[in-house]
XYZ file of C-alpha atoms in Angstrom:
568
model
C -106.047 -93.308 -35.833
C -102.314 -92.501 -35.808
C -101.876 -91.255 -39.280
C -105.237 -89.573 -40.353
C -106.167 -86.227 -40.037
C -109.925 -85.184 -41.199
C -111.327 -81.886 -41.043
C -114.413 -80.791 -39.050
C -116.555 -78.069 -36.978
C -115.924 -77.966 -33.530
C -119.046 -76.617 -31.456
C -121.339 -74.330 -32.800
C -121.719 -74.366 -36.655
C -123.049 -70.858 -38.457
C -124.199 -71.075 -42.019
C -125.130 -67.831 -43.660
C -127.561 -67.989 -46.215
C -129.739 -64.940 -47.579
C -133.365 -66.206 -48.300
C -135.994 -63.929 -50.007
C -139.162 -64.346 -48.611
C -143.017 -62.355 -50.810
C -144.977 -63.365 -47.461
C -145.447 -65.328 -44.219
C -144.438 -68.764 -44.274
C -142.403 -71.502 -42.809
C -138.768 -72.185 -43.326
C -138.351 -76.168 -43.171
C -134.410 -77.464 -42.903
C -133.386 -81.340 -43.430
C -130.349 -81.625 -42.063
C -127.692 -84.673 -41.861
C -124.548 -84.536 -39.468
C -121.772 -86.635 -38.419
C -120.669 -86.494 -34.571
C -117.186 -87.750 -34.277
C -114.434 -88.298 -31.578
C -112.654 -91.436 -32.142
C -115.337 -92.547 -33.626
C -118.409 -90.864 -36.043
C -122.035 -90.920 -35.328
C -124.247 -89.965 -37.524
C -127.747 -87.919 -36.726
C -130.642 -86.502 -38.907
C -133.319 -84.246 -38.053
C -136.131 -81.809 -39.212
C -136.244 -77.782 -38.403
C -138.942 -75.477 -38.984
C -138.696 -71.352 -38.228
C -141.879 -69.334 -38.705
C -141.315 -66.067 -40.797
C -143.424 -62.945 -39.936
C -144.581 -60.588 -41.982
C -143.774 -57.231 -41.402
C -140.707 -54.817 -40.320
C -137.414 -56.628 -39.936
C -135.399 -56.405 -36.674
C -132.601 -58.325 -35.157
C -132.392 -61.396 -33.818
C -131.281 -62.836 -30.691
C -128.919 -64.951 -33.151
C -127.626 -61.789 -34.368
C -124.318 -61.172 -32.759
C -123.584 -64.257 -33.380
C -123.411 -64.210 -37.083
C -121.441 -60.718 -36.877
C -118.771 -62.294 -34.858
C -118.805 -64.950 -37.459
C -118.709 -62.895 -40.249
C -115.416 -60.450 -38.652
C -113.392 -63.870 -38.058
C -114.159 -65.515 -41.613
C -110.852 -65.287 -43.607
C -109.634 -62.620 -45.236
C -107.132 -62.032 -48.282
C -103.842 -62.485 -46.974
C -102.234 -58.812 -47.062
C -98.580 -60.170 -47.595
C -97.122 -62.081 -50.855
C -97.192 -65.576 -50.237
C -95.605 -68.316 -52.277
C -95.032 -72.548 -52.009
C -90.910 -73.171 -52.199
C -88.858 -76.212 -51.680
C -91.971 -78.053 -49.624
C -92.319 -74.393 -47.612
C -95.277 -71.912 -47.394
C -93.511 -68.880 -47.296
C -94.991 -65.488 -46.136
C -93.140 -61.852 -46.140
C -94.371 -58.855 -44.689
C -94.559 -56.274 -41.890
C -95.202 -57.051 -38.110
C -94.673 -61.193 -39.182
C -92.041 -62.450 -36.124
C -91.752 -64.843 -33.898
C -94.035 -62.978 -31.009
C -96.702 -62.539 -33.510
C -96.737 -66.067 -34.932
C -96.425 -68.461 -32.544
C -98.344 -71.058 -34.509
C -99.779 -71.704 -38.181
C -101.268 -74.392 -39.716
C -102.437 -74.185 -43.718
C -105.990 -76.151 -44.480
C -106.214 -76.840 -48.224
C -109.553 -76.427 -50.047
C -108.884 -79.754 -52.213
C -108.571 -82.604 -50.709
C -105.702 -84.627 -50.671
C -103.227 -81.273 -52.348
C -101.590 -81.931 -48.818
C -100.612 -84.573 -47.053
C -103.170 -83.502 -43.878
C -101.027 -85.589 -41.364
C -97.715 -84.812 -42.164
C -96.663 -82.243 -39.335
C -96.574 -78.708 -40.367
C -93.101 -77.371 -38.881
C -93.254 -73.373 -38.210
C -90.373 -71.527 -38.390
C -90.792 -67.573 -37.928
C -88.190 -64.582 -38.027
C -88.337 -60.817 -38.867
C -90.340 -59.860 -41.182
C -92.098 -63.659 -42.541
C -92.682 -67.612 -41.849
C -92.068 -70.629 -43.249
C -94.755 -73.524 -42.758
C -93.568 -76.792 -44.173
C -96.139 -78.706 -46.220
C -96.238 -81.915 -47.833
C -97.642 -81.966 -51.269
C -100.630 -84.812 -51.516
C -101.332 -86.438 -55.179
C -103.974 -84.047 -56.042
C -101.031 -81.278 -55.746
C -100.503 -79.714 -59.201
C -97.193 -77.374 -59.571
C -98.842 -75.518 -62.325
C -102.126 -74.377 -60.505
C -102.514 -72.402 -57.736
C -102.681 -73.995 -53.905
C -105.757 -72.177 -52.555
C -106.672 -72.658 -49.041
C -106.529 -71.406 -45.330
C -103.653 -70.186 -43.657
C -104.615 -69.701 -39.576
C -102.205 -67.326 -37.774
C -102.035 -67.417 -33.696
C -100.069 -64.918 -31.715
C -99.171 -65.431 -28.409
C -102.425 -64.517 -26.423
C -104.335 -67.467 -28.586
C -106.042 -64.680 -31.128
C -106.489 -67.022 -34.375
C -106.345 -64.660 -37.859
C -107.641 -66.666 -41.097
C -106.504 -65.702 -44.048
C -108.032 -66.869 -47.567
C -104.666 -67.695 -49.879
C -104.116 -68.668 -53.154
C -100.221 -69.726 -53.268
C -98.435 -69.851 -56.431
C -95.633 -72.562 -56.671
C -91.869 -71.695 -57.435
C -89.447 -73.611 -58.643
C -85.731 -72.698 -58.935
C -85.689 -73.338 -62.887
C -82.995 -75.466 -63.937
C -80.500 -73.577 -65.943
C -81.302 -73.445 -70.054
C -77.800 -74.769 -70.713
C -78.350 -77.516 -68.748
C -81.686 -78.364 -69.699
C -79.942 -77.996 -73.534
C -76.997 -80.621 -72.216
C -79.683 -82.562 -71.078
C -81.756 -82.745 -74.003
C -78.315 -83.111 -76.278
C -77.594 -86.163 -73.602
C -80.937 -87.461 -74.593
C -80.839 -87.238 -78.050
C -77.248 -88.846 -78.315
C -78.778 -92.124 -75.968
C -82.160 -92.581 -78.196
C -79.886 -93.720 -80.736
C -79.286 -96.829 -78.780
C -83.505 -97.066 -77.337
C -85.089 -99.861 -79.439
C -87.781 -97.707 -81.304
C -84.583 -96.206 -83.373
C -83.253 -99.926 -84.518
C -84.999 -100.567 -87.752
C -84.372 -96.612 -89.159
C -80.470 -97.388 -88.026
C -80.552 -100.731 -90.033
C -81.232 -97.952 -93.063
C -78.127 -95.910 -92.128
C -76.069 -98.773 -91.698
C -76.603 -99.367 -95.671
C -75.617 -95.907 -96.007
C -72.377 -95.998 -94.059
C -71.636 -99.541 -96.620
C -72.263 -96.989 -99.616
C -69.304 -95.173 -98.047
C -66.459 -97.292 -99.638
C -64.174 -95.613 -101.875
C -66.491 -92.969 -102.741
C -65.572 -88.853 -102.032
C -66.035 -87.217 -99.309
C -68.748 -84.877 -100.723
C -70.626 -87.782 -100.382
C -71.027 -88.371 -96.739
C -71.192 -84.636 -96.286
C -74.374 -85.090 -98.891
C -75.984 -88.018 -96.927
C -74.783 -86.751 -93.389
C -75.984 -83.325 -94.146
C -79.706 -84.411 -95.575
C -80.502 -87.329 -92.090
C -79.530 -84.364 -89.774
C -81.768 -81.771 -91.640
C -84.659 -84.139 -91.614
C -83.539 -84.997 -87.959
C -83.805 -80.939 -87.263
C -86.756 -80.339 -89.127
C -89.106 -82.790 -87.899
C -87.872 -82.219 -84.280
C -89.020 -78.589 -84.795
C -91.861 -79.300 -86.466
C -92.875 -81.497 -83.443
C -92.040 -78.469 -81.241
C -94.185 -76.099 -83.407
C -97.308 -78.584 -83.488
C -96.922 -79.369 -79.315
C -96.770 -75.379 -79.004
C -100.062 -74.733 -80.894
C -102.274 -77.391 -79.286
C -100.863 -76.382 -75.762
C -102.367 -72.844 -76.901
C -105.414 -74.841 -77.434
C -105.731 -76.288 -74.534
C -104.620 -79.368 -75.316
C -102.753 -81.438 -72.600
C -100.213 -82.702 -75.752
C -96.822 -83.936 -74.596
C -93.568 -86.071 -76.392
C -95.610 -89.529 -77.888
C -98.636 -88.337 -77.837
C -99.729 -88.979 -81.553
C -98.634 -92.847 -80.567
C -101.738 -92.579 -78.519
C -103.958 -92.425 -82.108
C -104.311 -96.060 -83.953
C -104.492 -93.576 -87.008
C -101.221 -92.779 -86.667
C -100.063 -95.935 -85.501
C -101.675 -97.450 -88.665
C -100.404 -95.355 -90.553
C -96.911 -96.085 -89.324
C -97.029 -99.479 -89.902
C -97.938 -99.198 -93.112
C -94.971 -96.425 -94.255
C -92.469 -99.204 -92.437
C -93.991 -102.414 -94.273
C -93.674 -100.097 -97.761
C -89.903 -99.322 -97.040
C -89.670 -102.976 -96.246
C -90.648 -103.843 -99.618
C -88.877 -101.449 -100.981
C -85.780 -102.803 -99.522
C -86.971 -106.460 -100.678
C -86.211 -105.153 -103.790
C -90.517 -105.499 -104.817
C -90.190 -102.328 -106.056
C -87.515 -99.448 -106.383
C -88.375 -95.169 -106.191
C -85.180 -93.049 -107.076
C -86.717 -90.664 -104.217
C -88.271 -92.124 -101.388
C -89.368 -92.097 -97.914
C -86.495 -94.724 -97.077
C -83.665 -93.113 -98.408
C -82.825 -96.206 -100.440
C -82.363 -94.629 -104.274
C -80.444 -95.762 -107.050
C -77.494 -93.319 -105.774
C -77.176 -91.956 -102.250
C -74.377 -90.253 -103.315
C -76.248 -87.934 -105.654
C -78.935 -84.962 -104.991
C -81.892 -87.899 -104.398
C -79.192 -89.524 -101.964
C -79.291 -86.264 -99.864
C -83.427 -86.291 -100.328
C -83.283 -89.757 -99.515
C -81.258 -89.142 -96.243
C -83.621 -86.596 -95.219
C -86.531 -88.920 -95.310
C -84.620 -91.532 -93.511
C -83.998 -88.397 -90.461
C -87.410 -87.839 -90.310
C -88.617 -91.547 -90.016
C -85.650 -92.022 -87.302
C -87.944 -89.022 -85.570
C -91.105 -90.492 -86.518
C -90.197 -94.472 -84.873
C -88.408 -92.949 -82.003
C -91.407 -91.411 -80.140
C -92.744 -94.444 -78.190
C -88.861 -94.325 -76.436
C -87.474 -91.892 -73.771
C -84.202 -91.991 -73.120
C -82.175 -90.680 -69.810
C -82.257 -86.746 -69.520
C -85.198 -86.727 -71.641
C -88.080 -86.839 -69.561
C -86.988 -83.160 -67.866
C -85.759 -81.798 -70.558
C -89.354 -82.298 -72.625
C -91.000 -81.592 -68.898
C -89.304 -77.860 -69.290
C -89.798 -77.753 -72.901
C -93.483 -77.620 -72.733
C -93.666 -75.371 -69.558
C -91.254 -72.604 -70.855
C -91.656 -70.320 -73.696
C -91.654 -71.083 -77.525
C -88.086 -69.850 -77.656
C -87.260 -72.548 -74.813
C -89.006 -74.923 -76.281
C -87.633 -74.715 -79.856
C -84.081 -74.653 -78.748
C -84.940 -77.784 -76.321
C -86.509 -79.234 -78.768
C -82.862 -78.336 -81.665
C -80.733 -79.560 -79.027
C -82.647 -82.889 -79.062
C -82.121 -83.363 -82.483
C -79.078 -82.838 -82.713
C -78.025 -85.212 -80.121
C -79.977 -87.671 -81.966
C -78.104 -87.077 -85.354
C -74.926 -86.461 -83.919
C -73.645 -89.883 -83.793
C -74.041 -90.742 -87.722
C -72.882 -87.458 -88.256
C -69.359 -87.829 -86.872
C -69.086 -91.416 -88.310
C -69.743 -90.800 -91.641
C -68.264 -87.916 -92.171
C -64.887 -89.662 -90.744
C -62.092 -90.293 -93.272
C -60.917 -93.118 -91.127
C -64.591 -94.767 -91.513
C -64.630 -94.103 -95.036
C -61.226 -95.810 -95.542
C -62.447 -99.144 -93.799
C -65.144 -99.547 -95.372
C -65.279 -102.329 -98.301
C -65.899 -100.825 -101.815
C -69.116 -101.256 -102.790
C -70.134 -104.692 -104.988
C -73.215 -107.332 -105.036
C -72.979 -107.493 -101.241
C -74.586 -104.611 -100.984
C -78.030 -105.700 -102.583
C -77.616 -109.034 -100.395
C -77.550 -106.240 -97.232
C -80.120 -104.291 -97.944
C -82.079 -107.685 -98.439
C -81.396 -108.727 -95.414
C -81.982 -105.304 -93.437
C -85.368 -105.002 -94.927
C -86.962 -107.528 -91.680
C -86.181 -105.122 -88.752
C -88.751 -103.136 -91.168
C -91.240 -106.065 -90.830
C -90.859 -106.730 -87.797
C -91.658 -103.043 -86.530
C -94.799 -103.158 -89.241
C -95.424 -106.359 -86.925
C -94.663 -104.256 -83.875
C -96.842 -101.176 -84.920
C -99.693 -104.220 -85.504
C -99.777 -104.986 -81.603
C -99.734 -101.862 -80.845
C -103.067 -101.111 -82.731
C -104.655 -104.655 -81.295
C -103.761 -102.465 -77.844
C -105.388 -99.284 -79.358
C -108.371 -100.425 -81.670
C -109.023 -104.203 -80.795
C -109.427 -106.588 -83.316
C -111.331 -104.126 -85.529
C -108.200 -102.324 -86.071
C -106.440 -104.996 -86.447
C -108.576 -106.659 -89.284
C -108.151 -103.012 -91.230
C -104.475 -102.243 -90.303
C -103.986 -105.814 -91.694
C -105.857 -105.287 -95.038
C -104.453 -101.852 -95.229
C -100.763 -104.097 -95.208
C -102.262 -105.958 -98.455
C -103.257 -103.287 -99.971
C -99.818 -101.690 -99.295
C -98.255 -104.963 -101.204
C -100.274 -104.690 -104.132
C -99.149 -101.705 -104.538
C -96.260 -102.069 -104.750
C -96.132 -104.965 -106.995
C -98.348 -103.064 -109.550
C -95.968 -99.897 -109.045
C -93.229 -102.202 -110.601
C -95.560 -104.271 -113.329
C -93.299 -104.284 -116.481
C -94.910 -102.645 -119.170
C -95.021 -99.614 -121.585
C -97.769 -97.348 -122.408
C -100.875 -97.731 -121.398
C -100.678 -100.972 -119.734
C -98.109 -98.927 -117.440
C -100.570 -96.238 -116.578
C -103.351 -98.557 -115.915
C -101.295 -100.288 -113.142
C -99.591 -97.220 -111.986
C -103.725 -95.871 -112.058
C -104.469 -99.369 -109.631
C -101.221 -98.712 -107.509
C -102.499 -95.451 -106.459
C -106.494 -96.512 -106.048
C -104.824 -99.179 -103.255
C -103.325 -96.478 -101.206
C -106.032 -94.229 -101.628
C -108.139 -97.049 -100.011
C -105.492 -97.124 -97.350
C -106.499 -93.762 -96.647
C -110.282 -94.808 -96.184
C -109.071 -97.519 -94.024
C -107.906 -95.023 -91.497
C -111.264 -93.936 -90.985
C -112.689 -97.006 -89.852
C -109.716 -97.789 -87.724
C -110.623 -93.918 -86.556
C -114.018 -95.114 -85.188
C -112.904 -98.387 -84.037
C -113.790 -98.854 -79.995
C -110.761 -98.129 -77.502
C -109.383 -101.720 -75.700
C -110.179 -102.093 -72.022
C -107.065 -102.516 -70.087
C -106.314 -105.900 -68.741
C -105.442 -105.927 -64.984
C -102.320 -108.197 -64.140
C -102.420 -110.369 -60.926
C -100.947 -108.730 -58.318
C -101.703 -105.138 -59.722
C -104.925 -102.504 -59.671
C -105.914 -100.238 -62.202
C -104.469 -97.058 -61.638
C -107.002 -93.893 -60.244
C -106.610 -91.038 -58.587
C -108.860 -91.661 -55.538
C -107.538 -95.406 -55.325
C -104.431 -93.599 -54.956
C -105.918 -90.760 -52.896
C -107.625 -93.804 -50.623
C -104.464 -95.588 -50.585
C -102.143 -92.933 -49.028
C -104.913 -91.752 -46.900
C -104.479 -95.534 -44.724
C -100.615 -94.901 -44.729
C -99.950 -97.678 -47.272
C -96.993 -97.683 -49.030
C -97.944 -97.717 -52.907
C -95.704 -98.172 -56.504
C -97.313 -95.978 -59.574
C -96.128 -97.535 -62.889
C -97.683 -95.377 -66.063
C -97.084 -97.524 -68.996
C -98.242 -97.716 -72.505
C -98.414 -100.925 -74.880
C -96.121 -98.633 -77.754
C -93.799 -97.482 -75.147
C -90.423 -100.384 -75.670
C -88.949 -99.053 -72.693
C -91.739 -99.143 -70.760
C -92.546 -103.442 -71.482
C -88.716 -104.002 -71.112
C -88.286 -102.422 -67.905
C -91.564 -104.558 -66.850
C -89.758 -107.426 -68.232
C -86.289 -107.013 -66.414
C -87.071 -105.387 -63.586
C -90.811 -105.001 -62.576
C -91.543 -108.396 -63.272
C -88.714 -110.576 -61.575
C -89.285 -112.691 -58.613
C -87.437 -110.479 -56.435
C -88.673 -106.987 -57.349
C -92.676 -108.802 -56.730
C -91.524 -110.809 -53.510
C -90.426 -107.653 -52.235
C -93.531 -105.627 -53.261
C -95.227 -108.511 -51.028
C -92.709 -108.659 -48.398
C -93.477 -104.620 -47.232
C -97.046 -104.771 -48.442
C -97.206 -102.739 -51.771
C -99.871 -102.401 -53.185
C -99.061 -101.987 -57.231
C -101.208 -99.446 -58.944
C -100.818 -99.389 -63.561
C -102.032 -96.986 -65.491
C -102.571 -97.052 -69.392
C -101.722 -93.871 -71.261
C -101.645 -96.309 -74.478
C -104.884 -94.055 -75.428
C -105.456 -90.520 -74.047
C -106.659 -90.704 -70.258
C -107.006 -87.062 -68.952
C -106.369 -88.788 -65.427
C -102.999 -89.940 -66.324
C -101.959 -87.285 -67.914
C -102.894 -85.218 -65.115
C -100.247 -87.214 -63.463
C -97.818 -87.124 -65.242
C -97.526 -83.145 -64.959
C -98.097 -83.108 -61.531
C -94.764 -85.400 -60.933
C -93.055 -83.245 -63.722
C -93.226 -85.435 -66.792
C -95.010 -85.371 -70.099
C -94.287 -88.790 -71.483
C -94.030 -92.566 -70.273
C -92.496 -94.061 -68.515
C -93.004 -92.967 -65.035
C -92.100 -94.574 -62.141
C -93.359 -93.500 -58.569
C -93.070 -94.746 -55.106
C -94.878 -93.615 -51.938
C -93.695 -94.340 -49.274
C -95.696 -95.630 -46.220
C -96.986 -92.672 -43.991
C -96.669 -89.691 -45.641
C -93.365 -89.487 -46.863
C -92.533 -87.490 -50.602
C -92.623 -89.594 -53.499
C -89.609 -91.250 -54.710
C -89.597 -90.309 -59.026
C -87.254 -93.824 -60.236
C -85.185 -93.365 -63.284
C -86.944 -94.237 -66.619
C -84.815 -97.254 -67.048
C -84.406 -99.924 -64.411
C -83.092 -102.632 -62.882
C -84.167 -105.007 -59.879
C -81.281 -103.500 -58.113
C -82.736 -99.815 -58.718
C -86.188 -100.505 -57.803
C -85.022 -102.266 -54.781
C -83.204 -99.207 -53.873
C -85.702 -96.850 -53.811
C -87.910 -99.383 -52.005
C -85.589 -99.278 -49.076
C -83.008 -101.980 -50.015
C-alpha cells in the first residue's frame, strides 16, 4: 500500500553458514518463508543434504557463494556523516556519472522513515541522500546501515556504514542567555510559589532597616540559589559517568525524595505557624534576618526555592538543560550558573533597591500576622507533595508519608515544650526520636510498589512500537510525556489538552493520543525524551500523517498553539 515500504530478498537467497562436521551424516533444514507481492504468502518446508566423508571439493553451488561473498558490503572508504536530515559522503571519484542513484537501508527498524523518498543530489567530489529520521532514531548513537551506490551502467556497490550525527551546536552564549531566560521565568512557574511567599516576608523585613541588610539577605538566597544549582550539576555529571540516564527532575521521580519534601515544607509551615521557632533554619525565618543567621537563613530559603522548583520547566529551559547534559562539565557547570542566576536575579534587584526599601512599611505586629498567614502555601505544597506520592507509592506511601507528617508535628510541639533542665532534654531527646523515625519511614515508602498508570478515555498508553506501529499505517499521532509532579505539565492538560476544541479536533483529523508517565523512571520514556532533544517533562510531539518530521510544541500551551501545529 501507498505509504509502506518493507524490506525483502528478491530471487535467490544465499546464507553462509560454516558447519563442522566428525563424520558422515545428514544435514536436516526447517525452513519458514514469506512470498509477497501485494500480498504475503507464507510456505514451510523440510531439506535434507547428505555429507560424505572424505576429501573436500567444490560444489556446483560454489560460484555462487563467491559472487555473493565479492558483492556483500564493504566499509565505506570515504567519511560519512548524518546533517540537517542529509547523508552526506566526501571522497574521490564520488560525481554525478558515478552515482546516479543511492538509497540507505537502516539495520534498526523504524531509525528511518522507510517510505519517505530518499532525494539524491551528487556533485564533485560527494552526495547528499536525504533521510527522514523514524522514532527509533537516536542523535547520540550511531546510524548503522547500508548505503547502495549505482553508477550509470546499473553496477550496485554496498557499503556497510556507521554514520555519526552532527549538529551545528548552538552557540554557548546563547545556550547561557537561554538558560539565564529560564531561570528569570521559573520565578513565575507554580513549583516556586510557596518558597516566594518566604521572600515576600523578607522583602516586609525591609522597612526602615540599612542597606547592609538586603545586601545580607540578597547575598545569602543567591548563594544558596548558586550552590545548589551546581551541586545539581555536579551530582547529574557523576551519574551520567555512571551510566545513568539522569536528567533536570529526576530525583522527583523517587517517593523518597518526594516524602521527604513534603515533610521539610509541612516543618517550615509550622515553623511559620509560629508552633515552634529555630534562630537558624531551613526556612530562613529567624529571630533577625537582618543579622549573620538572617544571611544563613536566606541561604536555606535559595536552596529550597531550587529544591520545589524541579517538577517546573520554564521557556528556554528544556534546550538549555538538553545541551547541558550533552556537553562537557565546563558547559554544563556554567549552564547550569547561568540558571541560577536567572532564578535569583529577580529578588536580587528588588531588594537590594533603595526605592523598594523606602516603600516598604516599617516593621510592627503585622508582620507576625504575615508570616501567619504565608505559612498555608507551605501546607498546601506538603498537600501537593502528598498526591504526588499517592502517584508514586500508592496508598502505602501515602499511609507513611502521612504518619511521617504527625510525626513531623510532634516534633515540633515537643521542640518548643516549656521547661528547664531535664524536663527540656527529655522532650528535646523525644523531638529528635520522631524524626529519626521519619527517617525509617522512608524506607518503607522506599519498598512501597510503583502505581499503574491510569489510561484516560480517548488516550493509549504511550510505547515505542505502538508508536513505531502507528506511523508505520501513516496515522497522524500526538506524544504527550507527562508526570503527576510536573505543575506545568497538569495545567497545560487542563487549559489546553483537555478543552473541547483541542479533543474535537484530535477527532476531527483522526489522532490518535499516545501519554506517557515519566512520574517514576521508565527507561522507554526517557529514551524519548533524548532522542527529541529533551531531558525533562514536558514534551510535546506531533507526527504528522505520512511521514512528515515531528513537530516539538512549546512546553507551555494554549488551544490556539496546539491547534497550530495541528494544521489550524
Amino acid at each position: 500500500e501507498a505509504g509502506l515500504t518493507t524490506y525483502g530478498y528478491d530471487t535467490e537467497v544465499l546464507l553462509p553458514v560454516t558447519i563442522t562436521a566428525s563424520g558422515a551424516g545428514a544435514l536436516k533444514l526447517s525452513a519458514n518463508w514469506l512470498i509477497c507481492a501485494n500480498v504475503c504468502i507464507p510456505e514451510q518446508a523440510e531439506f535434507i543434504v547428505a555429507l560424505r566423508a572424505g576429501p573436500g571439493g567444490k560444489s556446483a553451488e560454489t560460484p555462487l557463494f563467491a559472487a555473493a561473498l565479492l558483492a556483500s558490503p564493504r566499509p565505506a572508504p570515504w567519511p560519512i556523516s548524518l546533517r540537517d536530515g542529509e547523508l552526506q559522503l566526501s571522497g574521490n571519484g564520488l560525481n554525478a556519472d558515478t552515482v546516479r542513484e543511492a538509497w540507505f537501508i537502516p539495520s534498526v527498524f523504524d531509525s528511518i522513515q522507510a517510505s519517505a523518498t530518499q532525494r539524491l543530489t551528487a556533485h564533485d567530489g560527494g552526495i547528499n541522500l536525504a533521510v527522514q529520521t523514524g522514532p527509533a532514531y537516536r542523535a547520540d548513537a550511531p546510524l548503522n546501515g547500508v548505503l547502495v551506490l549505482q553508477d550509470r551502467d546499473g553496477q550496485q556497490t554496498a557499503l556497510a556504514v556507521s554514520v555519526a550525527t552532527v549538529v551545528d551546536a548552538i552557540p554557548l552564549w546563547q545556550v547561557l542567555l537561554m538558560a539565564l531566560a529560564g531561570g528569570v521565568i521559573l520565578n513565575l512557574m507554580p513549583c516556586v510559589f510557596p518558597v516566594l511567599a518566604l521572600k515576600a516576608v523578607g522583602l516586609a523585613k525591609l522597612g526602615g532597616r540599612q542597606r547592609s541588610y538586603a545586601f545580607s539577605c540578597a547575598a545569602g538566597y543567591a548563594g544558596g540559589i548558586l550552590a545548589t544549582f551546581c551541586g545539581m550539576g555536579l551530582v547529574l555529571l557523576t551519574l551520567q559517568q555512571a551510566g545513568s540516564a539522569a536528567g533536570w527532575g529526576s530525583q522527583v521521580q523517587s517517593p523518597v525524595f518526594v516524602a521527604g519534601m513534603a515533610w521539610g515544607l509541612f516543618g517550615v509551615g509550622l515553623n511559620l505557624s509560629g508552633v515552634f521557632q529555630i534562630n537558624v533554619g531551613g526556612a530562613g525565618m529567624g529571630q533577625d534576618l537582618c543579622s549573620k543567621q538572617g544571611a544563613i537563613g536566606s541561604f536555606f530559603s535559595g536552596l529550597l526555592a531550587v529544591l520545589v522548583a524541579t517538577p517546573c520547566t520554564a521557556p528556554f529551559m528544556g534546550v538549555a538543560i538538553a545541551t547541558a547534559l550533552s556537553g562537557s562539565a565546563t558547559q554544563t557547570m556554567a549552564i547550569f550558573t547561568a540558571m541560577g542566576v536567572g532564578l535569583a536575579l529577580p529578588y536580587v534587584l528588588i531588594a537590594c533597591s533603595p526605592t523598594v526599601a523606602r516603600m516598604m512599611p516599617r516593621p510592627g505586629a503585622w508582620m507576625d500576622v504575615l508570616k501567619q498567614a504565608l505559612a498555608f502555601p507551605m501546607y498546601g505544597a506538603a498537600v501537593w507533595m502528598l498526591w504526588t506520592v499517592s502517584q508514586e507509592a500508592g496508598p502505602t506511601g501515602v499511609a507513611v508519608t502521612a504518619f511521617g507528617l504527625v510525626l513531623i508535628g510532634m516534633a515540633a510541639w515537643l521542640f518548643n515544650l516549656p521547661g528547664e533542665g531535664w524536663g527540656r532534654r527529655v522532650s528535646r531527646g523525644l523531638a529528635v526520636g520522631a524524626l529519626l523515625g521519619c527517617a525509617g519511614l522512608l524506607m518503607v515508602i522506599a519498598r512501597a510498589p510503583a502505581t499503574a498508570a491510569i489510561v484516560e478515555a480517548g488516550t493509549e498508553a504511550y510505547t515505542q512500537a505502538r508508536l513505531t506501529a502507528l506511523r508505520a499505517e501513516g496515522r497522524p499521532v500526538f506524544v504527550n510525556i507527562t508526570a503527576a509532579w510536573c505543575i506545568t505539565c497538569l495545567i497545560n492538560e487542563r487549559v489546553a489538552l483537555g478543552t473541547d476544541t483541542v479533543r474535537a479536533a484530535f477527532t476531527a483529523r483522526d489522532i490518535v493520543y499516545l501519554k506517557g508517565d515519566w512520574t517514576r523512571q521508565d527507561p522507554a520514556i526517557t529514551a524519548f525524551l533524548k532522542a527529541q532533544g529533551r531531558d525533562g517533562v514536558p514534551l510535546y510531539a506531533y507526527f504528522p500523517p505520512g511521514q512528515g518530521a515531528v513537530k516539538i510544541l512549546p512546553q507551555i500551551l494554549t488551544p490556539g498553539m496546539v491547534l497550530d501545529a495541528l494544521g489550524g
